[in-house]
Short mmCIF file of C-alpha atoms in Angstrom, two decimals:
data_model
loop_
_atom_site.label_atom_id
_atom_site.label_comp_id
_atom_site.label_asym_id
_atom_site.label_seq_id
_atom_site.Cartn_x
_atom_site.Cartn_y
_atom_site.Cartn_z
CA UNK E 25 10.13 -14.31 29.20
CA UNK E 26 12.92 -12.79 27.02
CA UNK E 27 10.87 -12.57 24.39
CA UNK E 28 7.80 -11.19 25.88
CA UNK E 29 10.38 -8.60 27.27
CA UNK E 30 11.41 -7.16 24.13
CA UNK E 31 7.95 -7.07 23.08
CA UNK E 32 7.03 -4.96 25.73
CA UNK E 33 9.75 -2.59 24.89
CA UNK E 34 9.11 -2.40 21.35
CA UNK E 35 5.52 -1.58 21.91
CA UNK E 36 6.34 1.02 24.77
CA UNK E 37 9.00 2.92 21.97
CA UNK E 38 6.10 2.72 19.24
CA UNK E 39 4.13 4.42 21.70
CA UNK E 40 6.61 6.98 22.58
CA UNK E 41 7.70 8.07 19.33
CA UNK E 42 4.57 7.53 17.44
CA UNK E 43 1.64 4.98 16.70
CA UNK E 44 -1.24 4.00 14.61
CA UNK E 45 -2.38 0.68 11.93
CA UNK E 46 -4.10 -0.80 9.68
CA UNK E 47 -4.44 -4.01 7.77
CA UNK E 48 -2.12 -2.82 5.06
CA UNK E 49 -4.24 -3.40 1.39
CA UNK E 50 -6.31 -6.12 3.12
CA UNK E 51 -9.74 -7.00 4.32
CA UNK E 52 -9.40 -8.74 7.67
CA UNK E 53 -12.70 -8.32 9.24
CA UNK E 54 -14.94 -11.32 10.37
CA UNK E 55 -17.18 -13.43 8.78
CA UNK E 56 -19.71 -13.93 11.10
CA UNK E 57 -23.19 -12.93 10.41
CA UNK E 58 -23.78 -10.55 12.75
CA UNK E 59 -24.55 -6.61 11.79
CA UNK E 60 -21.93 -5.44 13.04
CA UNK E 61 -20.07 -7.41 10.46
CA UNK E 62 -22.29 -5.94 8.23
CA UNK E 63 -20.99 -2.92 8.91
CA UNK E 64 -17.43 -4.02 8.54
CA UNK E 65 -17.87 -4.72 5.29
CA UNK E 66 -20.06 -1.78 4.45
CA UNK E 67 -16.80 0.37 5.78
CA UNK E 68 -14.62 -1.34 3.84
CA UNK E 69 -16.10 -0.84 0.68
CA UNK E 70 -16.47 2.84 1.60
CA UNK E 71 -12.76 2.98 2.47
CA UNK E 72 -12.10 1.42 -1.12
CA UNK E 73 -14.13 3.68 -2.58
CA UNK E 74 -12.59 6.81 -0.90
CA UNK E 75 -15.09 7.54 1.12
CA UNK E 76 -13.61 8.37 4.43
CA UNK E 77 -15.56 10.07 6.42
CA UNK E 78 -18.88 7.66 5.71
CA UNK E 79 -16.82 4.64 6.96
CA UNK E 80 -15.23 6.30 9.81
CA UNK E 81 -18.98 6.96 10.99
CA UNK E 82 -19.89 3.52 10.65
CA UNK E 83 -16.69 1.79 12.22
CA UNK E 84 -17.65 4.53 15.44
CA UNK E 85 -21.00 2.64 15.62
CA UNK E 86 -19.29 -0.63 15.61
CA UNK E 87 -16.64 0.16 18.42
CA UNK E 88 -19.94 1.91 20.47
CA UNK E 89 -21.33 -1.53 19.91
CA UNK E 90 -18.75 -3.42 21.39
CA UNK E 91 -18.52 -6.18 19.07
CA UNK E 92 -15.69 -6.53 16.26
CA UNK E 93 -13.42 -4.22 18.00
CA UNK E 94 -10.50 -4.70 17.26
CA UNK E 95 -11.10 -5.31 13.22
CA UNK E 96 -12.88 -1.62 13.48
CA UNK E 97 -9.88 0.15 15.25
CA UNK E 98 -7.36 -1.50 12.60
CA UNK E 99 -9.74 -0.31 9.57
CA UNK E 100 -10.20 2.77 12.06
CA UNK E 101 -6.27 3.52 11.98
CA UNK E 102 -5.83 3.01 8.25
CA UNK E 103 -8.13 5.18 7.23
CA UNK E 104 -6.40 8.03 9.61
CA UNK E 105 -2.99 6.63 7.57
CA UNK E 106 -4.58 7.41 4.53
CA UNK E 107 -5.80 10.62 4.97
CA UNK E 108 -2.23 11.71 6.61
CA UNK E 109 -4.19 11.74 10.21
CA UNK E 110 -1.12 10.30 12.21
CA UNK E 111 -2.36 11.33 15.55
CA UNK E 112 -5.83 10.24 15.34
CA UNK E 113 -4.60 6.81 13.56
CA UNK E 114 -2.10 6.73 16.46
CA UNK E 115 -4.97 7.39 19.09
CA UNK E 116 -7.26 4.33 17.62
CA UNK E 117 -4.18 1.96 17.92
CA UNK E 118 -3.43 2.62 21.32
CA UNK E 119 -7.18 1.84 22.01
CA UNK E 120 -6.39 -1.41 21.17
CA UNK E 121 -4.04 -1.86 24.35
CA UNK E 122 -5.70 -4.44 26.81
CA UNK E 123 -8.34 -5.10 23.71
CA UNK E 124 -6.02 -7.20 21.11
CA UNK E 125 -2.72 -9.59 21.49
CA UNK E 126 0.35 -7.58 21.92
CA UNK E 127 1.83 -8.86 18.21
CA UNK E 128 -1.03 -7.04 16.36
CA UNK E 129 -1.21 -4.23 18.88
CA UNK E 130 2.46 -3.85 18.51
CA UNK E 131 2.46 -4.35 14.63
CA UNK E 132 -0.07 -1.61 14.59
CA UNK E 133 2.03 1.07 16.63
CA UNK E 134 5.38 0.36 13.90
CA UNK E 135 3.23 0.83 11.06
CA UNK E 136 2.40 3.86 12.03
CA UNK E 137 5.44 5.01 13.34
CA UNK E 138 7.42 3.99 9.74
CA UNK E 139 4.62 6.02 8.12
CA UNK E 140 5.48 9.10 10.13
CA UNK E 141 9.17 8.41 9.36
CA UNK E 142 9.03 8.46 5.88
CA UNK E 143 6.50 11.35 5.58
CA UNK E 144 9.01 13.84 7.68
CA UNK E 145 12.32 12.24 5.45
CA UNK E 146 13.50 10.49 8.39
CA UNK E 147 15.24 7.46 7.33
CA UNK E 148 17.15 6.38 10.86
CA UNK E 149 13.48 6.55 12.42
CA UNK E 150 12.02 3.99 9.52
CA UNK E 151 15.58 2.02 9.85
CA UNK E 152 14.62 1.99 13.63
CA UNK E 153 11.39 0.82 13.10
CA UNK E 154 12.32 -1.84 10.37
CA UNK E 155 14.62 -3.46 12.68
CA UNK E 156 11.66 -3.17 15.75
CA UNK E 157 9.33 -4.66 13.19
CA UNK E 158 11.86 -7.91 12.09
CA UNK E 159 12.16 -8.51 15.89
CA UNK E 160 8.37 -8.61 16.33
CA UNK E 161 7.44 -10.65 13.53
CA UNK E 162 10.08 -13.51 14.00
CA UNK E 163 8.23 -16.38 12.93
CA UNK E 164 8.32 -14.13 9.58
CA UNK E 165 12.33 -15.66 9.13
CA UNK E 166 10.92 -19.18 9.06
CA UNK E 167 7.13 -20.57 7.80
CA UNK E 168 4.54 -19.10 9.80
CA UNK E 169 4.09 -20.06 13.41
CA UNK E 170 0.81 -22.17 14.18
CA UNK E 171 -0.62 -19.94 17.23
CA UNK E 172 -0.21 -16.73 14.37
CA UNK E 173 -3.42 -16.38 12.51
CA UNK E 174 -2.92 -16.44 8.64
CA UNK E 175 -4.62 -12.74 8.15
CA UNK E 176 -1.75 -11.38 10.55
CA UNK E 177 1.34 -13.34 8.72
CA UNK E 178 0.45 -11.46 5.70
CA UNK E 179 -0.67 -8.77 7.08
CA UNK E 180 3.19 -8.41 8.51
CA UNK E 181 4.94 -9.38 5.88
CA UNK E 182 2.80 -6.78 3.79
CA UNK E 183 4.41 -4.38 6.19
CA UNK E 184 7.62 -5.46 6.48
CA UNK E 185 7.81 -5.18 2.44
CA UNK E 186 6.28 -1.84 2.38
CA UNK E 187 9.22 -0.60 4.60
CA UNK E 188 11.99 -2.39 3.04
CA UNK E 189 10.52 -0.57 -0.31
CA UNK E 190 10.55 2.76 1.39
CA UNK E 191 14.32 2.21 2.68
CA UNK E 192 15.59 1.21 -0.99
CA UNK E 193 15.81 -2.25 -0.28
CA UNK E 194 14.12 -3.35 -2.67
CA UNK E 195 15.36 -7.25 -2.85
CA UNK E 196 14.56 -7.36 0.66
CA UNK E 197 10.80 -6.21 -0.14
CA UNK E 198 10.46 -8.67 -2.74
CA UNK E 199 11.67 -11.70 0.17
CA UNK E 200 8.88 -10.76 2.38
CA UNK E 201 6.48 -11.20 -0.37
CA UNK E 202 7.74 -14.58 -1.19
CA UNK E 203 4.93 -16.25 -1.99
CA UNK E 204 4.23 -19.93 -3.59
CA UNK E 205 3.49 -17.91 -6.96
CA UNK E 206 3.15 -14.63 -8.06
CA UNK E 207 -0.72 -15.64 -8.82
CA UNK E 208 -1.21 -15.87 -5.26
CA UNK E 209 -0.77 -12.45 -4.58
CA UNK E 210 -3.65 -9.97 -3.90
CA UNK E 211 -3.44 -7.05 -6.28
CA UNK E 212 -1.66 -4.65 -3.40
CA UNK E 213 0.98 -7.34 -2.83
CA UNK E 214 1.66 -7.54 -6.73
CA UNK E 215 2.22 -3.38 -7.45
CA UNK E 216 4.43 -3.69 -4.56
CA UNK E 217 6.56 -6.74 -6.43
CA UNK E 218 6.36 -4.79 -9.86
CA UNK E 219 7.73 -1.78 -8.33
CA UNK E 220 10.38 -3.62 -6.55
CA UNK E 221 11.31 -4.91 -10.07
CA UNK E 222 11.00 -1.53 -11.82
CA UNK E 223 12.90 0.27 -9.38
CA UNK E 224 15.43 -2.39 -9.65
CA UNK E 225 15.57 -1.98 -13.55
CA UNK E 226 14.65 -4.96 -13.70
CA UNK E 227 11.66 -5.29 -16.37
CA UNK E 228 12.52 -9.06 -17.52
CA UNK E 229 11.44 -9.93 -13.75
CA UNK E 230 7.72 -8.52 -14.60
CA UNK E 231 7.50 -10.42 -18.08
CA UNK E 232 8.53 -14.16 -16.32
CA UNK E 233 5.37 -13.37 -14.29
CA UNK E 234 2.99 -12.43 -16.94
CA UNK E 235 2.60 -12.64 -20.74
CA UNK E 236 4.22 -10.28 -23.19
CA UNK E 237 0.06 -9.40 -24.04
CA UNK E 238 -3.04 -10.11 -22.13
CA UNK E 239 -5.35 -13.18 -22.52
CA UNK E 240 -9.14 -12.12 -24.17
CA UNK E 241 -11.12 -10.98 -21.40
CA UNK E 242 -8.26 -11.42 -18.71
CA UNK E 243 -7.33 -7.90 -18.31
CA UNK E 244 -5.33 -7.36 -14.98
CA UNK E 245 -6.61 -4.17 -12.99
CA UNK E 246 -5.39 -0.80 -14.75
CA UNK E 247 -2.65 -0.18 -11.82
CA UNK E 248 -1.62 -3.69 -13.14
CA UNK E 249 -1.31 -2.53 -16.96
CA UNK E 250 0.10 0.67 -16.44
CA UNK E 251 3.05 -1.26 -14.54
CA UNK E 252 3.30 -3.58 -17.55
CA UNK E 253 3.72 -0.72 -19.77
CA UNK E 254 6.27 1.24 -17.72
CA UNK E 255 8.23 -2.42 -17.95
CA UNK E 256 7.62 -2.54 -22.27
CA UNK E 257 9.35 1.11 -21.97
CA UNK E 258 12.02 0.05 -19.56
CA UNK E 259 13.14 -2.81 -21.81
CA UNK E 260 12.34 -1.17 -25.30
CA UNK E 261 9.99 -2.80 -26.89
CA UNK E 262 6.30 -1.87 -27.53
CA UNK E 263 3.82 -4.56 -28.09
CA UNK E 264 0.61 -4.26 -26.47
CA UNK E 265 0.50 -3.37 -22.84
CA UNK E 266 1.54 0.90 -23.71
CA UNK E 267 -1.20 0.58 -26.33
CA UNK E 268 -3.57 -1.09 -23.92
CA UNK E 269 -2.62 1.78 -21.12
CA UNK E 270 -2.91 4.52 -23.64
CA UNK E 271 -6.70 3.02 -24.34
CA UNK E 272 -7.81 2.62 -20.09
CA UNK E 273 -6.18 5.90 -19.56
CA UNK E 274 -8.35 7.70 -22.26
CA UNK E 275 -11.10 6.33 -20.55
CA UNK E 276 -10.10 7.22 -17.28
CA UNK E 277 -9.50 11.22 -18.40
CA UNK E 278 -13.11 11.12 -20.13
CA UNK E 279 -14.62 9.73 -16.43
CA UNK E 280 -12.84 12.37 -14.73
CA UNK E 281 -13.41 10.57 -11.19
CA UNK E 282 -11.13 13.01 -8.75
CA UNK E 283 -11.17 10.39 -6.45
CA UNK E 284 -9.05 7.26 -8.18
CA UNK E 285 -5.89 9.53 -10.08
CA UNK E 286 -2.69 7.30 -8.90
CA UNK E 287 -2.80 5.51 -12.27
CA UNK E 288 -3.07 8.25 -14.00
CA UNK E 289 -0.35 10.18 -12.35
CA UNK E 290 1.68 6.94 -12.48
CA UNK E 291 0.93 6.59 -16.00
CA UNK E 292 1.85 10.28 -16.66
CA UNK E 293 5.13 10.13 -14.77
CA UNK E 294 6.69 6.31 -16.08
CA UNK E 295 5.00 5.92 -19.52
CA UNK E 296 4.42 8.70 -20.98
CA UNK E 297 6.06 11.39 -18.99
CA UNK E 298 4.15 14.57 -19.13
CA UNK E 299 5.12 17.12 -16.39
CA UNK E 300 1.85 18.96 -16.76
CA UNK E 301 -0.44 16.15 -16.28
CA UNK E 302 1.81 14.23 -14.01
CA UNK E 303 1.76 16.99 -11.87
CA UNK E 304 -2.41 17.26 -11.94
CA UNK E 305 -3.01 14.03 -11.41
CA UNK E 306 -0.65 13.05 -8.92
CA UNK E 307 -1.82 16.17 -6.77
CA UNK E 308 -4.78 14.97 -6.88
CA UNK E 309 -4.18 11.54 -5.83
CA UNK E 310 -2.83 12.98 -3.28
CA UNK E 311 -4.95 15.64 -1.89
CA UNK E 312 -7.60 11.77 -1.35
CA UNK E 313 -4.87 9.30 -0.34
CA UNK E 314 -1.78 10.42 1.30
CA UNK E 315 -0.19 6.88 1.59
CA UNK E 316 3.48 6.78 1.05
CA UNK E 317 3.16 5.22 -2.28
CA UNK E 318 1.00 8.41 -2.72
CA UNK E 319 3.96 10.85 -2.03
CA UNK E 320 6.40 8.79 -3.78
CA UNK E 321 4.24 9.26 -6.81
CA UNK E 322 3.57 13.49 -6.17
CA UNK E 323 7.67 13.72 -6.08
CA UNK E 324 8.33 11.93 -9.03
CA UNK E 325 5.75 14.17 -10.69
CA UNK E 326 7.59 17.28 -9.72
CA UNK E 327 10.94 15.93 -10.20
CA UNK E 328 9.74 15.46 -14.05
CA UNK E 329 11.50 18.14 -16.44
CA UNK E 330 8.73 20.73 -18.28
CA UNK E 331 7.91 19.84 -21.71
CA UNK E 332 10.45 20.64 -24.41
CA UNK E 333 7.87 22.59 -26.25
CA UNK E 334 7.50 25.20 -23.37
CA UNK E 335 11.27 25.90 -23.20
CA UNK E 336 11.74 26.52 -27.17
CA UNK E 337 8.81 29.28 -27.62
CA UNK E 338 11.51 31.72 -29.15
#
């Protein structure tokens, strides 16, 4: 009864101060045949794609429906988290009150409420929710809990990472991702572990993980390589993965899709800094997705120094 106390009272102060979710980088809807399952996955490959507004119209006509619910209002709520929509992503999670268990609604509202946090700068808020989120997710400390769902124990960890990372903690990110191998990992979980490493200075970390050059037709994804490179710069060598970026970022300028910058900008601000470009693509990014990897990546931009060549004209 203790425990179903404090649940209660972290779920009232998510409320209170904020709320909203999403299945953080994953795609948790169901599998049955149905349409409205359908349309699940029809709204998650519009979300991929950045096309917001499309899927938000089709998850309406699934909660309308009745069917799937809960698996809308989460995809629902990360959408509004993407687009900087706390309000309305906090509005969808509530809905879920009465509709879903108390650990995902409850997940859902401290998600939300760390987003918030760390978009206003306000780092006892996220330390609040952090703690709120550890207390909720106890089984987390140990293996997973057999009346917890696998597609919730990641999709809490995920979380719990994602806020260690935006405290500084990075070690403590990397331990909630702790999984049997790094090969496990879905791509979202693996930028989060490279970044932990980078920001760590730790490039040797990303090179025990993968090879020094990629396997014939095994390229990772290109948020992958450019990751790789940054690490080849970080430890001073240059082999194959800042030549290999150099070559998918061409390709990326000459497609010019607005909607898919964050490598770009990423690449632009750790690889090759270039304030200029940094700055365009990272604005970008972010004008699309306003995740808090998203602003992490605009500030870097700006923090950047102008090029040398500007500042010796005379």
């Amino acid at each position: 009864m203790a425990a179903h106390n404090t649940l209660m009272c972290v779920i009232a102060g998510a409320l209170l101060l904020f709320g909203g979710s999403a299945l953080a980088g994953e795609r948790h809807h169901s599998e049955h045949g149905s349409e409205d399952s359908t349309l699940l996955q029809q709204a998650d490959a519009l979300q991929y794609n950045h096309e917001f507004d499309a899927a938000l119209k089709l998850l309406s006509r699934i909660v309308a429906q009745g069917q799937h619910v809960e698996q809308a209002r989460l995809m629902e709520a990360r959408i509004f988290l993407a687009q900087g929509r706390t309000d309305a992503a906090r509005e969808s999670c509530a809905a879920l009150m009465g509709k879903a268990s108390l650990t995902i609604t409850g997940t859902c509202l401290l998600e939300v409420r760390g987003r918030a946090a760390f978009s206003e700068n306000d780092q006892q808020t996220l330390e609040q929710t952090y703690t709120q989120l550890q207390q909720l997710a106890v089984p987390l400390r140990a293996e997973r809990s057999a009346q917890m769902s696998p597609a919730i124990f990641v999709w809490q960890r995920q979380l719990l990472a994602e806020q260690a990372f935006l405290l500084g903690r990075f070690a403590e990110s990397i331990q909630w991702l702790n999984y049997a191998s790094y090969s496990e990992h879905p791509t979202v979980n693996q930028i989060r572990l490279l970044d932990s490493w980078l920001a760590m200075q730790q490039p040797q970390k990303i090179f025990e993980v993968h090879e020094d050059c990629p396997q014939v037709g095994e390229l990772p994804a290109d948020s992958i390589i450019v990751r790789l490179a940054a690490a080849e710069r970080a430890r001073g060598t240059e082999e194959c993965w800042q030549k290999l970026a150099a070559e998918r970022m061409e390709i990326r300028i000459a497609r010019a899709d607005p909607l898919h910058t964050s490598d770009l900008a990423f690449y632009f601000v750790h690889v090759v800094p270039n304030a200029a470009q940094a700055q365009q693509y990272a604005s970008q990014n972010y004008a699309v997705a306003r995740e808090p990897a998203d602003q992490r990546l605009l500030l870097a931009a700006q923090a950047l120094p102008t090029q040398p060549e500007t500042a010796n004209e005379d």
